PDB file of C-alpha atoms in Angstrom:
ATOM      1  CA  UNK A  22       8.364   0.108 -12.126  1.00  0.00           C
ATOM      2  CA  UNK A  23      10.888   1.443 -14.529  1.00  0.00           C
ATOM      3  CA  UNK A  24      13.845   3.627 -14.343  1.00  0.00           C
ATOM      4  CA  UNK A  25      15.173   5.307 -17.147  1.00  0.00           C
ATOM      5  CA  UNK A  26      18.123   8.557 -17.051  1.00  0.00           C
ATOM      6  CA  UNK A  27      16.534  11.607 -17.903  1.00  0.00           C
ATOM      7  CA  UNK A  28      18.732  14.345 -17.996  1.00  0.00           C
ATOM      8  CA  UNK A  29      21.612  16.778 -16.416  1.00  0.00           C
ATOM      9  CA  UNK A  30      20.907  20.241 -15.339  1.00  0.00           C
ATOM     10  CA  UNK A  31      23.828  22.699 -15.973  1.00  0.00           C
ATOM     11  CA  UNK A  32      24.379  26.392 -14.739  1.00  0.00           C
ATOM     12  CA  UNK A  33      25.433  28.794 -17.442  1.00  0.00           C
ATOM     13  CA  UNK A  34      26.736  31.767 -17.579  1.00  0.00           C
ATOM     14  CA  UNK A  35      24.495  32.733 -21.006  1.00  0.00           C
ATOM     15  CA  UNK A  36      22.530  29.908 -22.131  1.00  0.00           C
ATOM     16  CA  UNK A  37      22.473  30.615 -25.785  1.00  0.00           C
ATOM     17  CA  UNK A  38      26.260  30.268 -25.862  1.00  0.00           C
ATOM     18  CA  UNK A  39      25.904  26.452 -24.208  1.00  0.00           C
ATOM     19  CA  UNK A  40      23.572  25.668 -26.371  1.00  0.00           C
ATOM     20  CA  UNK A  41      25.306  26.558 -29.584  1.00  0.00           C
ATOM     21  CA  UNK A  42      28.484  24.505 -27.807  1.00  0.00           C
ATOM     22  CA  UNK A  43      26.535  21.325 -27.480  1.00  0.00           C
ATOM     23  CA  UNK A  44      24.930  21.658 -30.693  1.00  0.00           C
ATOM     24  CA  UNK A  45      27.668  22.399 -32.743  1.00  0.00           C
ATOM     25  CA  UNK A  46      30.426  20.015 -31.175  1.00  0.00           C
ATOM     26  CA  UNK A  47      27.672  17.035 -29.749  1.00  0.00           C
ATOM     27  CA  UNK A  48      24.393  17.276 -32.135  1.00  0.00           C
ATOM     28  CA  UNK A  49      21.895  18.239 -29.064  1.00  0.00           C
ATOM     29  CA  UNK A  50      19.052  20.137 -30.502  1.00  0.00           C
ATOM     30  CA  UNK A  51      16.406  22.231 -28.669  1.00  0.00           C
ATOM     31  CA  UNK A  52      13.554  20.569 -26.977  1.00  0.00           C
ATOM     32  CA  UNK A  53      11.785  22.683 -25.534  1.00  0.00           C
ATOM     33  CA  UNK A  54      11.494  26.254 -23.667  1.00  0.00           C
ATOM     34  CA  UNK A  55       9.849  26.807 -19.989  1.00  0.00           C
ATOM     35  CA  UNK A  56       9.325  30.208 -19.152  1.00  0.00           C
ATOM     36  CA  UNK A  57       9.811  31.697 -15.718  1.00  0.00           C
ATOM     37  CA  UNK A  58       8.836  35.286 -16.210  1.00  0.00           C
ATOM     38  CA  UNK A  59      11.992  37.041 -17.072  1.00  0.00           C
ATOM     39  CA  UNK A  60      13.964  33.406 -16.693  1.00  0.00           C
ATOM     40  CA  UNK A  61      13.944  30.561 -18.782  1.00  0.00           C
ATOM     41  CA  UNK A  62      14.538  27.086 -18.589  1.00  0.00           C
ATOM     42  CA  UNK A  63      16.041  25.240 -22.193  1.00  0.00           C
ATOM     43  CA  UNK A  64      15.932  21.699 -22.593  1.00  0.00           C
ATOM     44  CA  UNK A  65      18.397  20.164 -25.089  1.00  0.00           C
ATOM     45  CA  UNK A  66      17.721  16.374 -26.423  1.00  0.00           C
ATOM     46  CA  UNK A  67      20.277  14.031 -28.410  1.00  0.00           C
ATOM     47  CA  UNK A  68      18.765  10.685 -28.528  1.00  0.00           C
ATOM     48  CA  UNK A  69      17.261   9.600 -24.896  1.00  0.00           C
ATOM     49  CA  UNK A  70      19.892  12.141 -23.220  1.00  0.00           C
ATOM     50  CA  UNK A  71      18.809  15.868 -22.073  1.00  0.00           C
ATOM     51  CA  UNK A  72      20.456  18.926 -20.922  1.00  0.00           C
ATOM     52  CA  UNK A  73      18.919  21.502 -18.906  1.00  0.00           C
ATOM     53  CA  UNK A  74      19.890  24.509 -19.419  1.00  0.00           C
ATOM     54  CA  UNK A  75      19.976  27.291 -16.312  1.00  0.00           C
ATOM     55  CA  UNK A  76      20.826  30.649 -16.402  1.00  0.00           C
ATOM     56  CA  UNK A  77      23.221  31.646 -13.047  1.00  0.00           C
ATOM     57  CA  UNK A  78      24.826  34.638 -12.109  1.00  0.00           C
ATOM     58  CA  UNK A  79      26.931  32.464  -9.547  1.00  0.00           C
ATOM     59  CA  UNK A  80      30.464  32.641 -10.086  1.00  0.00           C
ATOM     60  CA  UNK A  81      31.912  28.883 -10.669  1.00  0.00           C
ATOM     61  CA  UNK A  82      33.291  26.615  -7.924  1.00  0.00           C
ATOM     62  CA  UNK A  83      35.853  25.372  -8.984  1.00  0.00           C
ATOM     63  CA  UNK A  84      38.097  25.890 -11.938  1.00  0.00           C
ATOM     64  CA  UNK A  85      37.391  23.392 -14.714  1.00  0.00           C
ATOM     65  CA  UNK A  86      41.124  21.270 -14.961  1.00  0.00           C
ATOM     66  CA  UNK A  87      42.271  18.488 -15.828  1.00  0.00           C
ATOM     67  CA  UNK A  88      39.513  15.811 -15.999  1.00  0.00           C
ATOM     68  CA  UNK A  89      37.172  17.805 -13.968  1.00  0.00           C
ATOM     69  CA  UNK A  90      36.709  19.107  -9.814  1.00  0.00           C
ATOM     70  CA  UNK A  91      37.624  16.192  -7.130  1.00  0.00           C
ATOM     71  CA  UNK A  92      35.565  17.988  -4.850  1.00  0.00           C
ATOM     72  CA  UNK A  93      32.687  15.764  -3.280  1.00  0.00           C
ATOM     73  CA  UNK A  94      29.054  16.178  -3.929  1.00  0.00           C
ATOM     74  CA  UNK A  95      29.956  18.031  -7.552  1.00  0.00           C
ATOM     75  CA  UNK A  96      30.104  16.091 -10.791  1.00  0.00           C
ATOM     76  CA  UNK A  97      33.388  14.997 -12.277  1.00  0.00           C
ATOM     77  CA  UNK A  98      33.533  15.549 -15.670  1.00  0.00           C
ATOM     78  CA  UNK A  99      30.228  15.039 -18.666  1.00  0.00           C
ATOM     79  CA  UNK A 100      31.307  12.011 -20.853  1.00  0.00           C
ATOM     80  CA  UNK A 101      30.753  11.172 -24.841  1.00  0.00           C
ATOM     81  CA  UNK A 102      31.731   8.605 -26.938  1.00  0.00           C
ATOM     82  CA  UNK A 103      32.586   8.635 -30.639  1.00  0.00           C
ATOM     83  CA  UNK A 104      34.362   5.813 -32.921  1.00  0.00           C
ATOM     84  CA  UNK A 105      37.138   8.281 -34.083  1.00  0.00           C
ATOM     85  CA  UNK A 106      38.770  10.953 -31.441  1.00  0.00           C
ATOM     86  CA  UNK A 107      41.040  11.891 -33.908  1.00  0.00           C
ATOM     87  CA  UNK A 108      37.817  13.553 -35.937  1.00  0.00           C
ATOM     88  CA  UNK A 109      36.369  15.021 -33.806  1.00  0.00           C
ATOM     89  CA  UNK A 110      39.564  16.625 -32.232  1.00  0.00           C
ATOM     90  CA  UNK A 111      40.390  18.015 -36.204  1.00  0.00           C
ATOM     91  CA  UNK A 112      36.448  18.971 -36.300  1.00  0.00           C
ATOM     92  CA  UNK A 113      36.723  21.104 -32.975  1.00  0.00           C
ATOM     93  CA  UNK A 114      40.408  22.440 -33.642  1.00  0.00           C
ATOM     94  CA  UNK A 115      41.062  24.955 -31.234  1.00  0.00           C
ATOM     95  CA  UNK A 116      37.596  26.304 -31.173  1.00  0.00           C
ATOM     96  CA  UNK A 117      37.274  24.523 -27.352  1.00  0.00           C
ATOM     97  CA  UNK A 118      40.366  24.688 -24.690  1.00  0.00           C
ATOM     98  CA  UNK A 119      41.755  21.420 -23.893  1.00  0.00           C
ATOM     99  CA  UNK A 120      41.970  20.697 -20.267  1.00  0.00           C
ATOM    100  CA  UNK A 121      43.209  17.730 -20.466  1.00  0.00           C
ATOM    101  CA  UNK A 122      44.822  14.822 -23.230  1.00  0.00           C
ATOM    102  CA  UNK A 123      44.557  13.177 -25.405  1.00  0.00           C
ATOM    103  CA  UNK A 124      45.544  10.493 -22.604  1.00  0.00           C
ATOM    104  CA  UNK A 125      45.678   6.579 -23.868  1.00  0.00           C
ATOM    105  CA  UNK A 126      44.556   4.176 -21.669  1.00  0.00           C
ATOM    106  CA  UNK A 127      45.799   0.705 -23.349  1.00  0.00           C
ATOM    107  CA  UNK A 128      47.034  -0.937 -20.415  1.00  0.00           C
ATOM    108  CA  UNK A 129      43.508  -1.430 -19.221  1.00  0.00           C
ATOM    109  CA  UNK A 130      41.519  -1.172 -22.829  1.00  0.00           C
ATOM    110  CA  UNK A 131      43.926  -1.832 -25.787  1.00  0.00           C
ATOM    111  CA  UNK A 132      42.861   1.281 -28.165  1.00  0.00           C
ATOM    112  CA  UNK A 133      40.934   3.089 -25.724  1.00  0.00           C
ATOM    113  CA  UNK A 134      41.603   6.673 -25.892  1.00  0.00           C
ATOM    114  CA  UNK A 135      40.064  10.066 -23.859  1.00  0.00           C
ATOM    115  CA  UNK A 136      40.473  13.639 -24.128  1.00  0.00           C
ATOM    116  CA  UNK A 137      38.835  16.296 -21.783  1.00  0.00           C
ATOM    117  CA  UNK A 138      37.754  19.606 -22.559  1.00  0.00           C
ATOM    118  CA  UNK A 139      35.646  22.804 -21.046  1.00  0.00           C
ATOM    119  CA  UNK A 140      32.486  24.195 -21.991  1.00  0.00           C
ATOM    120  CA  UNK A 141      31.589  27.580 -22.091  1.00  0.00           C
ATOM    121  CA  UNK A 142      30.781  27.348 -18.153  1.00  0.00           C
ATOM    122  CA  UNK A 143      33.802  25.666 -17.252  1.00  0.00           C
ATOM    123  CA  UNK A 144      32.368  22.395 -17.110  1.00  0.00           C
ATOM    124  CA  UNK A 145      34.964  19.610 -17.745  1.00  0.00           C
ATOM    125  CA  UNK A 146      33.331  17.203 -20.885  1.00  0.00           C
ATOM    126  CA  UNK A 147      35.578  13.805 -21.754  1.00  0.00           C
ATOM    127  CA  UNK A 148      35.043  12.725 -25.442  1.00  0.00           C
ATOM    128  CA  UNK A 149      36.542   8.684 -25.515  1.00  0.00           C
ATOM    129  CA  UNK A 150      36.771   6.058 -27.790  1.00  0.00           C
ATOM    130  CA  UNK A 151      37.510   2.576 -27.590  1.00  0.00           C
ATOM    131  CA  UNK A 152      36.290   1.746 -24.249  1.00  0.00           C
ATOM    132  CA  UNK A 153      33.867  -1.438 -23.418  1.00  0.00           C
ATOM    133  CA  UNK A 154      32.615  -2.933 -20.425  1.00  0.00           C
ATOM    134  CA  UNK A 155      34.653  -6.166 -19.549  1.00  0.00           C
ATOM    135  CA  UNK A 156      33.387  -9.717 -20.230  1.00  0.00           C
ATOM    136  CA  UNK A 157      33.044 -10.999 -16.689  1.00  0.00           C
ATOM    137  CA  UNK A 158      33.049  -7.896 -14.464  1.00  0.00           C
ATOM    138  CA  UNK A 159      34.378  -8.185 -11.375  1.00  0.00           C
ATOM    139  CA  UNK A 160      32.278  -7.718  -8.393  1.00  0.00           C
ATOM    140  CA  UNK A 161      33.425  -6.382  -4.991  1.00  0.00           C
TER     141      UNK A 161
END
């Protein structure tokens, strides 16, 4: 049996809006459409990683800060990496609030670097370069 990650569902607030965010600033593309009568479901694809697109009328949990809600059972933060932060910050500008960073983390990674920032729904997305796994991980 095999085991492969399909995808994250998100909850937004207009779905054309996130899916002009994570096309323009990520490269996701459409994938496909499922129609629910008067709802719709909208898949996004970059590479082997999908987005599912919801439309909700909920108001948000939490407010998207810093590098995303501590509360349990609700995700963290989304997470990208790209070979030059510095890019893709001048590429975004100030097109996308910053909730948090740029932050370096060389005292674990020596030139690995993170910055956090909020989609259209509030949800927290870190973009990072320079991090790799160790050579011997540690177990516990």
């Amino acid at each position: 049996m095999t085991l492969v990650w399909s995808h994250v569902a998100l909850n937004c607030h207009d779905q054309r809006t996130t899916e002009r965010f994570y096309g323009e600033f990520f490269g996701f593309t459409r994938a496909r459409t499922v129609s629910l009568g008067e709802e719709e479901i909208i898949f996004l694809r970059k590479g082997d990683v999908y987005l599912e697109l919801f439309h909700s009328t909920q108001a948000p949990l939490a407010k998207a800060e810093g590098d995303g809600p501590a509360h349990q059972g609700t995700a963290r933060h989304l997470a990208f990496q790209t070979d030059d932060l510095d890019a893709f910050l001048d590429r975004i500008g100030d097109q996308v609030p910053v909730s948090l960073g740029p932050l370096h983390f060389d005292d674990f990674i020596p030139g690995w670097r993170s910055v956090w920032l909020t989609d259209p729904d509030g949800v927290v997305v870190e973009v990072s370069q320079g991090y790799r796994d160790e050579e011997t991980p540690v177990s516990s």
